[in-house]
Amino acid sequence: MLFWLILFFPLLGAFLNGLVLRKVSPTVSHILGAAALIAAFVCALITYLQFMGAGGEAQVINGMDWIEAGTFKAPFNFILDRLSGMMLLIITGIGSLIHIYAGGYMHEEAATYRFFSYLNLFVFMMLLLVLGDNLLVMFIGWEGVGLCSYLLIGYWYEDDKNAAAGMKAFLVNRIGDIGFLLGIFLTFKYFHTISFSQLKEMVLTASANLSGEQLEAIGWITLALFVGACGKSAQMPLYVWLPDAMAGPTPVSALIHAATMVTAGIYMMTRLNFMFYLAPDTQMVVASVGAITALFAATIALVQYDIKKVLAYSTVSQLGYMVLGCGVGAYSAGVFHLFTHACFKALLFLGAGSVIVAMHHKQDMREMGGLRKYMPITHLVMFVGVLAIIGFPGLSGFFSKDEILWRAWTGGDRYHIQWVLGALAAVCTSFYMVRLLMLTFYGKNRSDHHTQEHLHETSVTMWGPLVVLAVLSAGVGYLNVPHILPFPAPLLFEHYLDPVISIPPSVADYWHHLHAEYPHSLEWGIMGVSVVGMALSSILAIGMYSDGFSKLAHSLGSTLKGAHRVLTHKYYVDEFYDAYFVSPLRDIAQFLWKIVDVVIIDGIVNGVGQACMLIGGLSSFRMSGSLHRHGMVMIVGIVCMLSVLFF
Amino acid sequence: MVSIDHYLVLATFMFLCGTLGVLFRRNLLMVLMSIELMLNAVNLVFVSGSRMLGNLDGQVMVFFIITVAACEAGVGLAMVIALFRRYGTVDTNFLRILRG
């Protein structure tokens, strides 16, 4: 019962806000939206505690039948296990905080019912995504969150740029969705079921007896599904939509484009980990794409000036880490990073949102600086967030990111390059995050007089959630501390996901490194490399940006002019796509429209009509239009016919 | 003694009257009334046939025809009114929009 309420409340909130209470004041829609989420969170928490109290065994909750055609069945069944339970808490918990915050952020808007309606609908769809027990229900959620993302990116649709960004996100995700759909089709073709629990049972019990054809199919299925994950989780080469998605309101960026929706790909791969384990080639692709994305996005973030753009590329980069974690088979580490990242990235985005509100919606860091004086609380929480993301020892990012890099290194020779890329990305991460912190909060204020006068700390609805998130960002890492570090309490997360993640016995040898013992010195060494790299680049960033743009920053920029320009233009990826994909497609569309549609198809259709008119005109000269004449002809005709019949 | 032939002759006469009315009256209202007359001629044939054969089927059919005729009159009159509103006349000589 309680379980259904988790899904019901956000849907109710979306319904009330979007369709019923459209005339109410923004405060009411805010309270309604936030209350729906908090209620869902409370239900989720109780459900989760009950579920864990009962031992945490996966259970399938039967909903209603949906599609049944022959052997194909796709009922609305939901799966409640440790993975989806954890996602439930992340989505509703962080969602609640962001909903509370959003009221403060959007208080200048005239009518926010639309905003909160979309936001609630998003949460509903996301819950559907993580709870669905088969690929098709997941796909509904998958598309639903994509839709809400589109609607919210284009929330301020009067500005063409925002509408275009929304459309870009939607279209790029479409490419991934094709992969996802192909994955579903192939799964059904070769396994005759799309239910996760049935698939898992089938694959695990039969892993040694799978036919060569089926093994090959698993390779393609996982690859196709990974294309879907690339779209949703913003991996190379489909990441381009995420930075543009920052056109939406900042709470949206925090909730959808950092904490929850973009992690759907990682969630999906973890859900199907038993299939991915059987496809080492796909895993190699996944790990490589993740590592490349992590470094690629991190380098772009080095030179961005827009505070939200930096965070956006940082999100892409962190998602790369999670994907890398999945790729090296360390799903638990990937999901753990998902969890910590959800906390600190939501915190960073919301903190950036507070700064943006204080700066009167200016987002350029060149105009900021010295905000520490004006916004002490925001500064403090952002400080914690930055420490968490750069992996400062003791905060959550340190534990989760290190775990992934450690798993990548211990994956053996085949993953060493990925480890190098990941470690370099970590160095970049600490540079650009410290740069962001310095440029925003330290040094002298560079804004104009008018803005400076109005700088102020935000209201409690805004900094309250920030404080909660800061505490989480600092603390959640202690659920999973590396073995080599002394930690008195039990590690709650260490074996948490074991029932969900299962390596099929037939490939256990290949993945042995996940359970092997390694010398402590190696682990210390890997950790040391990360920490030293982090420390050095942070110090460099402090040196360069502690008081605005130092001479060093300028001279570095001019000596490495070429590199700087390439990075500022984001490696010209958008230009490349535009020249080689978008423009040709548009030309083809123009051709189809102007020539094929207007000239050929319309010509045929209109030609048929005109031909009919012509023939009709030729033969209609007998039609006088006189009623009596027609009646006479008819009656004479009838009389003639009757005469023939009777005589 | 009135035989069935009398009724049939009367019915034929009524039917012819109606037909001629439909063909030659120019007022749409009169055309409609003529159609009613034709229907009633048919009714008469039904009733007399029913009477002759001692079978009620024909009379039942008449009830249906009367009902349908009522509807037809209602719809027809409504259309006449609509026509009048649109063209300001119900004279069929002027209503020649079907001319080819």
XYZ file of N, CA, C and O in Angstrom, chain A residues 245-418:
696
model
N 21.682 21.973 -21.748
C 20.499 21.828 -20.900
C 20.522 22.794 -19.733
O 19.527 22.951 -19.025
N 21.659 23.458 -19.526
C 21.735 24.407 -18.419
C 20.886 25.645 -18.672
O 20.801 26.522 -17.834
N 20.253 25.697 -19.846
C 19.355 26.820 -20.117
C 18.141 26.795 -19.202
O 17.486 27.807 -19.010
N 17.841 25.639 -18.620
C 16.688 25.539 -17.732
C 16.972 26.210 -16.397
O 18.105 26.571 -16.095
N 15.930 26.366 -15.568
C 16.133 26.909 -14.232
C 17.119 26.035 -13.439
O 17.172 24.825 -13.638
N 17.880 26.657 -12.558
C 18.950 25.923 -11.867
C 18.456 24.735 -11.040
O 19.128 23.698 -11.018
N 17.323 24.815 -10.331
C 16.884 23.608 -9.616
C 16.694 22.422 -10.558
O 16.940 21.281 -10.181
N 16.270 22.710 -11.778
C 16.117 21.644 -12.766
C 17.472 21.044 -13.097
O 17.642 19.821 -13.141
N 18.451 21.919 -13.298
C 19.794 21.411 -13.577
C 20.256 20.522 -12.442
O 20.886 19.486 -12.660
N 19.948 20.931 -11.222
C 20.409 20.166 -10.071
C 19.711 18.811 -10.010
O 20.352 17.780 -9.844
N 18.399 18.828 -10.160
C 17.644 17.588 -9.965
C 17.791 16.652 -11.160
O 18.111 15.478 -11.015
N 17.557 17.201 -12.360
C 17.454 16.340 -13.528
C 18.799 16.128 -14.174
O 19.182 15.011 -14.485
N 19.546 17.230 -14.356
C 20.759 17.128 -15.155
C 21.999 16.943 -14.311
O 23.103 17.162 -14.778
N 21.822 16.580 -13.062
C 23.003 16.268 -12.260
C 22.734 15.100 -11.325
O 23.466 14.126 -11.311
N 21.643 15.186 -10.557
C 21.483 14.209 -9.486
C 20.767 12.944 -9.924
O 21.173 11.851 -9.557
N 19.700 13.064 -10.716
C 18.905 11.854 -10.936
C 18.861 11.377 -12.382
O 19.391 10.326 -12.702
N 18.239 12.164 -13.266
C 17.936 11.590 -14.577
C 19.175 11.080 -15.293
O 19.166 9.993 -15.861
N 20.246 11.872 -15.271
C 21.420 11.485 -16.039
C 22.074 10.226 -15.480
O 22.915 9.627 -16.136
N 21.676 9.824 -14.285
C 22.252 8.584 -13.769
C 21.446 7.367 -14.210
O 21.789 6.244 -13.865
N 20.395 7.610 -15.000
C 19.544 6.493 -15.424
C 20.347 5.451 -16.189
O 20.112 4.248 -16.042
N 21.292 5.911 -17.005
C 22.094 4.957 -17.774
C 22.901 4.055 -16.865
O 22.985 2.842 -17.075
N 23.484 4.641 -15.825
C 24.285 3.845 -14.881
C 23.370 2.880 -14.141
O 23.712 1.708 -13.948
N 22.190 3.375 -13.779
C 21.238 2.506 -13.099
C 20.880 1.317 -13.986
O 20.871 0.169 -13.541
N 20.602 1.608 -15.261
C 20.168 0.541 -16.163
C 21.265 -0.501 -16.335
O 20.998 -1.710 -16.312
N 22.499 -0.031 -16.481
C 23.590 -0.999 -16.663
C 23.782 -1.828 -15.402
O 24.057 -3.027 -15.467
N 23.612 -1.185 -14.250
C 23.770 -1.940 -13.013
C 22.648 -2.953 -12.869
O 22.853 -4.087 -12.430
N 21.459 -2.555 -13.272
C 20.315 -3.458 -13.202
C 20.563 -4.704 -14.049
O 20.184 -5.806 -13.691
N 21.228 -4.513 -15.179
C 21.479 -5.636 -16.092
C 22.921 -6.104 -16.012
O 23.460 -6.640 -16.984
N 23.557 -5.918 -14.849
C 24.989 -6.206 -14.755
C 25.318 -7.634 -15.170
O 26.356 -7.892 -15.768
N 24.396 -8.592 -14.895
C 24.698 -9.990 -15.226
C 24.865 -10.181 -16.726
O 25.590 -11.048 -17.175
N 24.180 -9.343 -17.526
C 24.360 -9.417 -18.978
C 25.673 -8.763 -19.376
O 26.408 -9.277 -20.231
N 25.950 -7.613 -18.780
C 27.178 -6.908 -19.158
C 28.414 -7.724 -18.782
O 29.408 -7.709 -19.495
N 28.338 -8.437 -17.651
C 29.480 -9.262 -17.270
C 29.781 -10.301 -18.331
O 30.921 -10.711 -18.531
N 28.734 -10.770 -19.023
C 28.923 -11.810 -20.032
C 29.472 -11.257 -21.337
O 29.728 -12.007 -22.272
N 29.593 -9.935 -21.428
C 30.050 -9.341 -22.685
C 31.296 -8.508 -22.425
O 31.224 -7.282 -22.359
N 32.456 -9.141 -22.282
C 33.674 -8.398 -21.954
C 34.011 -7.324 -22.983
O 34.545 -6.274 -22.611
N 33.669 -7.588 -24.247
C 33.983 -6.572 -25.257
C 33.184 -5.307 -25.011
O 33.704 -4.192 -25.077
N 31.883 -5.494 -24.735
C 31.072 -4.321 -24.426
C 31.632 -3.606 -23.205
O 31.708 -2.378 -23.175
N 32.020 -4.376 -22.209
C 32.551 -3.768 -20.998
C 33.770 -2.908 -21.308
O 33.939 -1.829 -20.754
N 34.598 -3.414 -22.240
C 35.775 -2.632 -22.615
C 35.346 -1.324 -23.266
O 35.887 -0.258 -22.962
N 34.327 -1.411 -24.149
C 33.819 -0.190 -24.780
C 33.287 0.758 -23.719
O 33.585 1.956 -23.707
N 32.511 0.213 -22.779
C 31.908 1.042 -21.738
C 33.002 1.746 -20.939
O 32.962 2.966 -20.734
N 33.993 0.980 -20.509
C 35.045 1.570 -19.690
C 35.791 2.641 -20.468
O 36.088 3.725 -19.926
N 36.074 2.367 -21.749
C 36.825 3.342 -22.533
C 36.017 4.611 -22.724
O 36.525 5.724 -22.529
N 34.755 4.445 -23.111
C 33.915 5.632 -23.315
C 33.837 6.434 -22.025
O 33.977 7.662 -22.028
N 33.643 5.736 -20.909
C 33.556 6.441 -19.630
C 34.821 7.216 -19.333
O 34.772 8.402 -18.987
N 35.973 6.564 -19.496
C 37.231 7.229 -19.155
C 37.495 8.402 -20.074
O 37.890 9.485 -19.629
N 37.247 8.186 -21.386
C 37.489 9.288 -22.335
C 36.571 10.457 -22.013
O 36.993 11.619 -21.973
N 35.295 10.150 -21.759
C 34.357 11.225 -21.438
C 34.802 11.973 -20.191
O 34.736 13.210 -20.133
N 35.245 11.224 -19.191
C 35.648 11.861 -17.933
C 36.735 12.886 -18.193
O 36.653 14.034 -17.737
N 37.754 12.503 -18.969
C 38.862 13.429 -19.207
C 38.447 14.546 -20.162
O 38.717 15.727 -19.918
N 37.754 14.172 -21.228
C 37.349 15.127 -22.256
C 36.541 16.278 -21.652
O 36.853 17.458 -21.832
N 35.506 15.913 -20.908
C 34.640 16.944 -20.327
C 35.400 17.753 -19.288
O 35.212 18.972 -19.168
N 36.283 17.077 -18.537
C 37.016 17.796 -17.501
C 37.909 18.857 -18.117
O 38.027 19.974 -17.597
N 38.541 18.543 -19.274
C 39.414 19.543 -19.879
C 38.610 20.738 -20.384
O 39.060 21.880 -20.287
N 37.408 20.469 -20.899
C 36.595 21.605 -21.365
C 36.237 22.503 -20.190
O 36.265 23.732 -20.286
N 35.936 21.870 -19.059
C 35.515 22.650 -17.894
C 36.627 23.562 -17.399
O 36.359 24.547 -16.711
N 37.882 23.278 -17.753
C 39.000 24.072 -17.241
C 38.889 25.541 -17.602
O 39.350 26.400 -16.853
N 38.326 25.835 -18.772
C 38.405 27.213 -19.257
C 37.043 27.888 -19.378
O 36.950 28.984 -19.902
N 35.979 27.235 -18.914
C 34.661 27.862 -19.055
C 34.496 29.003 -18.055
O 35.053 28.973 -16.967
N 33.716 30.005 -18.440
C 33.481 31.135 -17.544
C 32.099 31.088 -16.909
O 31.876 31.646 -15.857
N 31.158 30.460 -17.610
C 29.803 30.368 -17.081
C 29.801 29.359 -15.934
O 30.197 28.209 -16.094
N 29.340 29.811 -14.768
C 29.440 28.946 -13.581
C 28.656 27.655 -13.781
O 29.081 26.567 -13.356
N 27.516 27.760 -14.474
C 26.730 26.540 -14.673
C 27.352 25.628 -15.719
O 27.216 24.408 -15.653
N 28.025 26.235 -16.698
C 28.679 25.406 -17.720
C 29.782 24.569 -17.089
O 29.957 23.398 -17.409
N 30.548 25.196 -16.174
C 31.608 24.441 -15.497
C 30.989 23.234 -14.803
O 31.465 22.099 -14.924
N 29.899 23.486 -14.083
C 29.266 22.388 -13.356
C 28.688 21.353 -14.321
O 28.699 20.156 -14.042
N 28.203 21.822 -15.463
C 27.634 20.884 -16.431
C 28.707 19.948 -16.954
O 28.524 18.724 -16.987
N 29.843 20.524 -17.365
C 30.914 19.651 -17.870
C 31.450 18.778 -16.759
O 31.840 17.627 -16.986
N 31.450 19.323 -15.558
C 31.881 18.492 -14.438
C 30.931 17.315 -14.259
O 31.365 16.196 -13.965
N 29.641 17.549 -14.469
C 28.691 16.438 -14.373
C 28.979 15.383 -15.418
O 29.005 14.186 -15.123
N 29.210 15.831 -16.662
C 29.526 14.879 -17.719
C 30.744 14.062 -17.311
O 30.780 12.833 -17.449
N 31.738 14.773 -16.772
C 32.975 14.099 -16.385
C 32.729 13.084 -15.272
O 33.210 11.945 -15.323
N 31.944 13.474 -14.273
C 31.674 12.552 -13.170
C 30.839 11.357 -13.631
O 31.035 10.239 -13.161
N 29.931 11.623 -14.580
C 29.172 10.498 -15.130
C 30.114 9.543 -15.834
O 29.928 8.322 -15.806
N 31.145 10.121 -16.466
C 32.155 9.276 -17.087
C 32.790 8.339 -16.075
O 33.013 7.164 -16.358
N 33.059 8.864 -14.873
C 33.607 7.999 -13.820
C 32.670 6.842 -13.507
O 33.091 5.699 -13.367
N 31.389 7.172 -13.362
C 30.436 6.108 -13.019
C 30.421 5.053 -14.120
O 30.409 3.851 -13.846
N 30.408 5.521 -15.377
C 30.388 4.581 -16.490
C 31.673 3.763 -16.491
O 31.650 2.551 -16.727
N 32.788 4.427 -16.183
C 34.045 3.693 -16.083
C 33.934 2.607 -15.017
O 34.361 1.465 -15.224
N 33.331 2.972 -13.896
C 33.147 1.991 -12.824
C 32.354 0.793 -13.316
O 32.724 -0.357 -13.085
N 31.255 1.066 -14.049
C 30.465 -0.040 -14.587
C 31.302 -0.841 -15.565
O 31.248 -2.067 -15.606
N 32.093 -0.133 -16.384
C 32.856 -0.810 -17.416
C 33.895 -1.755 -16.862
O 34.195 -2.776 -17.466
N 34.486 -1.423 -15.711
C 35.479 -2.334 -15.155
C 34.818 -3.380 -14.265
O 35.494 -4.137 -13.584
N 33.495 -3.406 -14.290
C 32.788 -4.434 -13.531
C 32.516 -4.050 -12.099
O 31.915 -4.816 -11.354
N 32.962 -2.866 -11.691
C 32.771 -2.457 -10.303
C 31.465 -1.680 -10.196
O 31.455 -0.477 -9.974
N 30.351 -2.408 -10.390
C 29.050 -1.733 -10.387
C 28.756 -1.097 -9.053
O 28.168 -0.022 -8.965
N 29.175 -1.775 -8.007
C 28.928 -1.229 -6.678
C 29.617 0.123 -6.531
O 29.033 1.080 -6.023
N 30.857 0.203 -7.025
C 31.582 1.475 -6.941
C 30.902 2.535 -7.789
O 30.775 3.689 -7.375
N 30.440 2.129 -8.980
C 29.754 3.085 -9.837
C 28.513 3.635 -9.171
O 28.271 4.838 -9.175
N 27.723 2.740 -8.574
C 26.492 3.183 -7.923
C 26.809 4.018 -6.689
O 26.114 4.989 -6.391
N 27.881 3.661 -6.016
C 28.240 4.462 -4.842
C 28.631 5.876 -5.271
O 28.244 6.858 -4.633
N 29.355 5.976 -6.385
C 29.700 7.309 -6.870
C 28.448 8.051 -7.314
O 28.336 9.265 -7.117
N 27.509 7.318 -7.902
C 26.218 7.909 -8.268
C 25.578 8.564 -7.040
O 25.090 9.691 -7.098
N 25.625 7.826 -5.957
C 24.996 8.298 -4.715
C 25.706 9.545 -4.181
O 25.078 10.596 -3.953
N 27.021 9.459 -4.026
C 27.737 10.622 -3.480
C 27.637 11.796 -4.448
O 27.441 12.936 -4.028
N 27.744 11.491 -5.743
C 27.675 12.567 -6.730
C 26.324 13.257 -6.683
O 26.240 14.482 -6.791
N 25.251 12.470 -6.509
C 23.922 13.079 -6.411
C 23.906 14.100 -5.286
O 23.345 15.190 -5.421
N 24.533 13.772 -4.168
C 24.542 14.709 -3.034
C 25.366 15.944 -3.359
O 24.879 17.070 -3.289
N 26.635 15.740 -3.744
C 27.456 16.951 -3.851
C 27.193 17.739 -5.118
O 27.361 18.951 -5.123
N 26.732 17.070 -6.177
C 26.459 17.860 -7.371
C 25.167 18.649 -7.219
O 25.071 19.790 -7.685
N 24.161 18.055 -6.554
C 22.958 18.838 -6.247
C 23.343 20.042 -5.408
O 22.893 21.167 -5.646
N 24.208 19.802 -4.435
C 24.667 20.896 -3.578
C 25.346 21.978 -4.404
O 25.052 23.175 -4.254
N 26.249 21.579 -5.282
C 26.996 22.572 -6.059
C 26.068 23.350 -6.978
O 26.175 24.577 -7.099
N 25.141 22.639 -7.620
C 24.231 23.343 -8.517
C 23.339 24.311 -7.748
O 23.131 25.448 -8.173
N 22.812 23.839 -6.628
C 21.927 24.726 -5.875
C 22.721 25.902 -5.328
O 22.224 27.037 -5.281
N 23.963 25.651 -4.905
C 24.805 26.755 -4.445
C 25.031 27.745 -5.572
O 24.910 28.966 -5.386
N 25.332 27.212 -6.763
C 25.504 28.092 -7.916
C 24.213 28.856 -8.183
O 24.234 30.042 -8.533
N 23.075 28.178 -7.984
C 21.790 28.850 -8.164
C 21.639 30.017 -7.206
O 21.184 31.096 -7.589
N 22.045 29.815 -5.963
C 21.968 30.907 -4.990
C 22.827 32.075 -5.444
O 22.420 33.241 -5.373
N 24.032 31.753 -5.918
C 24.917 32.810 -6.406
C 24.260 33.544 -7.565
O 24.269 34.780 -7.633
N 23.640 32.765 -8.459
C 23.027 33.385 -9.637
C 21.881 34.302 -9.225
O 21.721 35.406 -9.753
N 21.089 33.859 -8.237
C 20.006 34.717 -7.756
C 20.585 35.995 -7.158
O 20.119 37.106 -7.449
N 21.631 35.833 -6.344
C 22.220 37.009 -5.715
C 22.798 37.952 -6.759
O 22.776 39.175 -6.596
N 23.306 37.369 -7.847
C 23.928 38.192 -8.892
C 22.916 38.670 -9.929
O 23.300 39.103 -11.019
N 21.663 38.570 -9.644
C 20.620 38.987 -10.582
C 20.738 38.257 -11.897
O 20.771 38.854 -12.974
N 20.840 36.931 -11.804
C 20.838 36.068 -12.974
C 21.986 36.340 -13.918
O 21.856 36.175 -15.128
N 23.097 36.766 -13.360
C 24.332 36.767 -14.152
C 25.076 35.492 -13.806
O 25.188 35.107 -12.655
N 25.602 34.820 -14.843
C 26.245 33.532 -14.586
C 27.733 33.547 -14.903
O 28.403 32.540 -14.766
N 28.231 34.682 -15.354
C 29.621 34.733 -15.777
C 30.523 34.938 -14.564
O 30.387 35.912 -13.835
N 31.470 34.007 -14.379
C 32.314 34.093 -13.183
C 33.265 35.275 -13.251
O 33.811 35.683 -12.237
N 33.475 35.830 -14.448
C 34.360 36.986 -14.535
C 33.757 38.193 -13.829
O 34.454 39.128 -13.464
N 32.429 38.167 -13.646
C 31.793 39.299 -12.976
C 31.588 39.042 -11.492
O 31.030 39.870 -10.787
N 31.982 37.875 -11.022
C 31.734 37.558 -9.611
C 32.971 37.903 -8.790
O 33.694 38.829 -9.093
N 33.202 37.099 -7.773
C 34.380 37.339 -6.952
C 34.008 37.959 -5.621
O 33.119 38.803 -5.519
N 34.660 37.482 -4.573
C 34.479 38.079 -3.257
C 33.117 37.867 -2.645
O 32.742 38.555 -1.685
N 32.364 36.913 -3.147
C 31.013 36.745 -2.620
C 31.005 36.158 -1.209
O 29.964 36.113 -0.567
N 32.178 35.709 -0.755
C 32.283 35.118 0.584
C 31.728 36.074 1.644
O 31.049 35.672 2.571
N 32.011 37.352 1.484
C 31.564 38.348 2.457
C 30.048 38.460 2.478
O 29.438 38.609 3.520
N 29.457 38.411 1.268
C 28.025 38.681 1.178
C 27.205 37.436 1.464
O 26.083 37.520 1.925
N 27.730 36.288 1.116
C 26.956 35.053 1.230
C 27.739 34.015 2.023
O 28.211 33.028 1.458
N 27.864 34.218 3.323
C 28.728 33.314 4.107
C 28.229 31.872 4.107
O 29.042 30.943 3.991
N 26.925 31.675 4.201
C 26.429 30.292 4.274
C 26.635 29.593 2.943
O 27.134 28.464 2.877
N 26.271 30.279 1.873
C 26.459 29.679 0.550
C 27.930 29.356 0.331
O 28.282 28.300 -0.204
N 28.788 30.272 0.748
C 30.222 30.028 0.594
C 30.629 28.764 1.328
O 31.341 27.915 0.800
N 30.146 28.637 2.543
C 30.535 27.488 3.372
C 30.092 26.173 2.716
O 30.885 25.228 2.582
N 28.846 26.126 2.293
C 28.356 24.862 1.737
C 29.022 24.564 0.397
O 29.337 23.420 0.088
N 29.256 25.607 -0.383
C 29.945 25.385 -1.656
C 31.360 24.871 -1.401
O 31.875 24.033 -2.144
N 31.965 25.393 -0.363
C 33.305 24.951 -0.003
C 33.299 23.446 0.270
O 34.143 22.702 -0.238
N 32.320 23.028 1.064
C 32.203 21.597 1.354
C 31.975 20.818 0.059
O 32.601 19.773 -0.181
N 31.088 21.337 -0.782
C 30.782 20.649 -2.039
C 32.012 20.498 -2.905
O 32.264 19.439 -3.481
N 32.800 21.563 -2.999
C 33.999 21.507 -3.834
C 34.982 20.493 -3.261
O 35.542 19.667 -3.990
N 35.166 20.525 -1.950
C 36.075 19.544 -1.346
C 35.584 18.127 -1.635
O 36.378 17.222 -1.895
N 34.265 17.949 -1.584
C 33.733 16.605 -1.815
C 34.001 16.156 -3.241
O 34.414 15.024 -3.475
N 33.783 17.040 -4.209
C 33.911 16.589 -5.601
C 35.362 16.393 -5.999
O 35.685 15.511 -6.800
N 36.270 17.198 -5.453
C 37.662 17.022 -5.877
C 38.313 15.850 -5.163
O 39.456 15.502 -5.441
N 37.586 15.208 -4.257
C 38.141 14.035 -3.601
C 39.099 14.400 -2.490
O 40.132 13.750 -2.298
N 38.780 15.436 -1.751
C 39.596 15.784 -0.594
C 39.434 14.675 0.445
O 38.317 14.274 0.739
N 40.536 14.156 0.968
C 40.422 13.011 1.872
C 39.437 13.281 2.999
O 39.479 14.338 3.630
N 38.550 12.350 3.213
C 37.606 12.471 4.310
C 36.214 12.856 3.862
O 35.256 12.670 4.593
N 36.089 13.407 2.639
C 34.750 13.717 2.157
C 34.309 12.665 1.138
O 35.107 11.869 0.662
N 33.018 12.728 0.787
C 32.444 11.571 0.094
C 33.103 11.282 -1.246
O 33.339 10.132 -1.589
N 33.418 12.342 -2.021
C 33.973 12.105 -3.345
C 35.276 11.329 -3.292
O 35.586 10.529 -4.175
N 36.034 11.553 -2.261
C 37.315 10.851 -2.095
C 37.098 9.350 -2.067
O 37.792 8.582 -2.750
N 36.133 8.922 -1.283
C 35.912 7.484 -1.141
C 35.359 6.870 -2.408
O 35.787 5.793 -2.829
N 34.394 7.563 -3.020
C 33.730 6.919 -4.156
C 34.597 6.962 -5.404
O 34.702 5.981 -6.135
N 35.235 8.105 -5.672
C 36.033 8.210 -6.885
C 37.250 7.297 -6.792
O 37.626 6.631 -7.748
N 37.848 7.257 -5.619
C 39.017 6.425 -5.434
C 38.708 4.960 -5.661
O 39.512 4.224 -6.227
N 37.541 4.560 -5.209
C 37.140 3.170 -5.391
C 37.120 2.815 -6.875
O 37.608 1.768 -7.291
N 36.557 3.738 -7.670
C 36.477 3.469 -9.110
C 37.865 3.385 -9.724
O 38.186 2.453 -10.471
N 38.723 4.367 -9.370
C 40.066 4.359 -9.950
C 40.834 3.115 -9.512
O 41.579 2.517 -10.290
N 40.630 2.724 -8.285
C 41.288 1.529 -7.764
C 40.848 0.289 -8.530
O 41.664 -0.533 -8.938
N 39.562 0.191 -8.763
C 39.052 -0.954 -9.513
C 39.579 -0.939 -10.939
O 39.842 -1.989 -11.533
N 39.706 0.266 -11.504
C 40.210 0.348 -12.872
C 41.655 -0.146 -12.921
O 42.039 -0.921 -13.798
N 42.461 0.276 -11.944
C 43.863 -0.133 -11.937
C 43.985 -1.639 -11.731
O 44.731 -2.312 -12.431
N 43.226 -2.174 -10.793
C 43.361 -3.591 -10.501
C 42.713 -4.444 -11.578
O 42.817 -5.661 -11.538
N 42.010 -3.833 -12.535
C 41.461 -4.610 -13.640
C 42.550 -5.194 -14.514
O 42.266 -5.934 -15.439
N 43.798 -4.850 -14.238
C 44.900 -5.430 -15.000
C 45.281 -4.551 -16.177
O 44.774 -3.430 -16.333
N 46.167 -5.087 -17.025
C 46.688 -4.297 -18.139
C 45.578 -3.723 -18.986
O 45.695 -2.639 -19.522
N 44.501 -4.480 -19.117
C 43.488 -4.057 -20.071
C 42.818 -2.754 -19.662
O 42.214 -2.093 -20.486
N 42.921 -2.389 -18.392
C 42.255 -1.148 -17.981
C 43.233 -0.061 -17.537
O 42.815 0.958 -17.020
N 44.531 -0.264 -17.737
C 45.474 0.746 -17.249
C 45.300 2.093 -17.932
O 45.381 3.139 -17.286
N 45.042 2.049 -19.248
C 44.882 3.332 -19.947
C 43.685 4.082 -19.385
O 43.734 5.292 -19.148
N 42.613 3.330 -19.132
C 41.425 3.975 -18.579
C 41.743 4.592 -17.219
O 41.247 5.659 -16.877
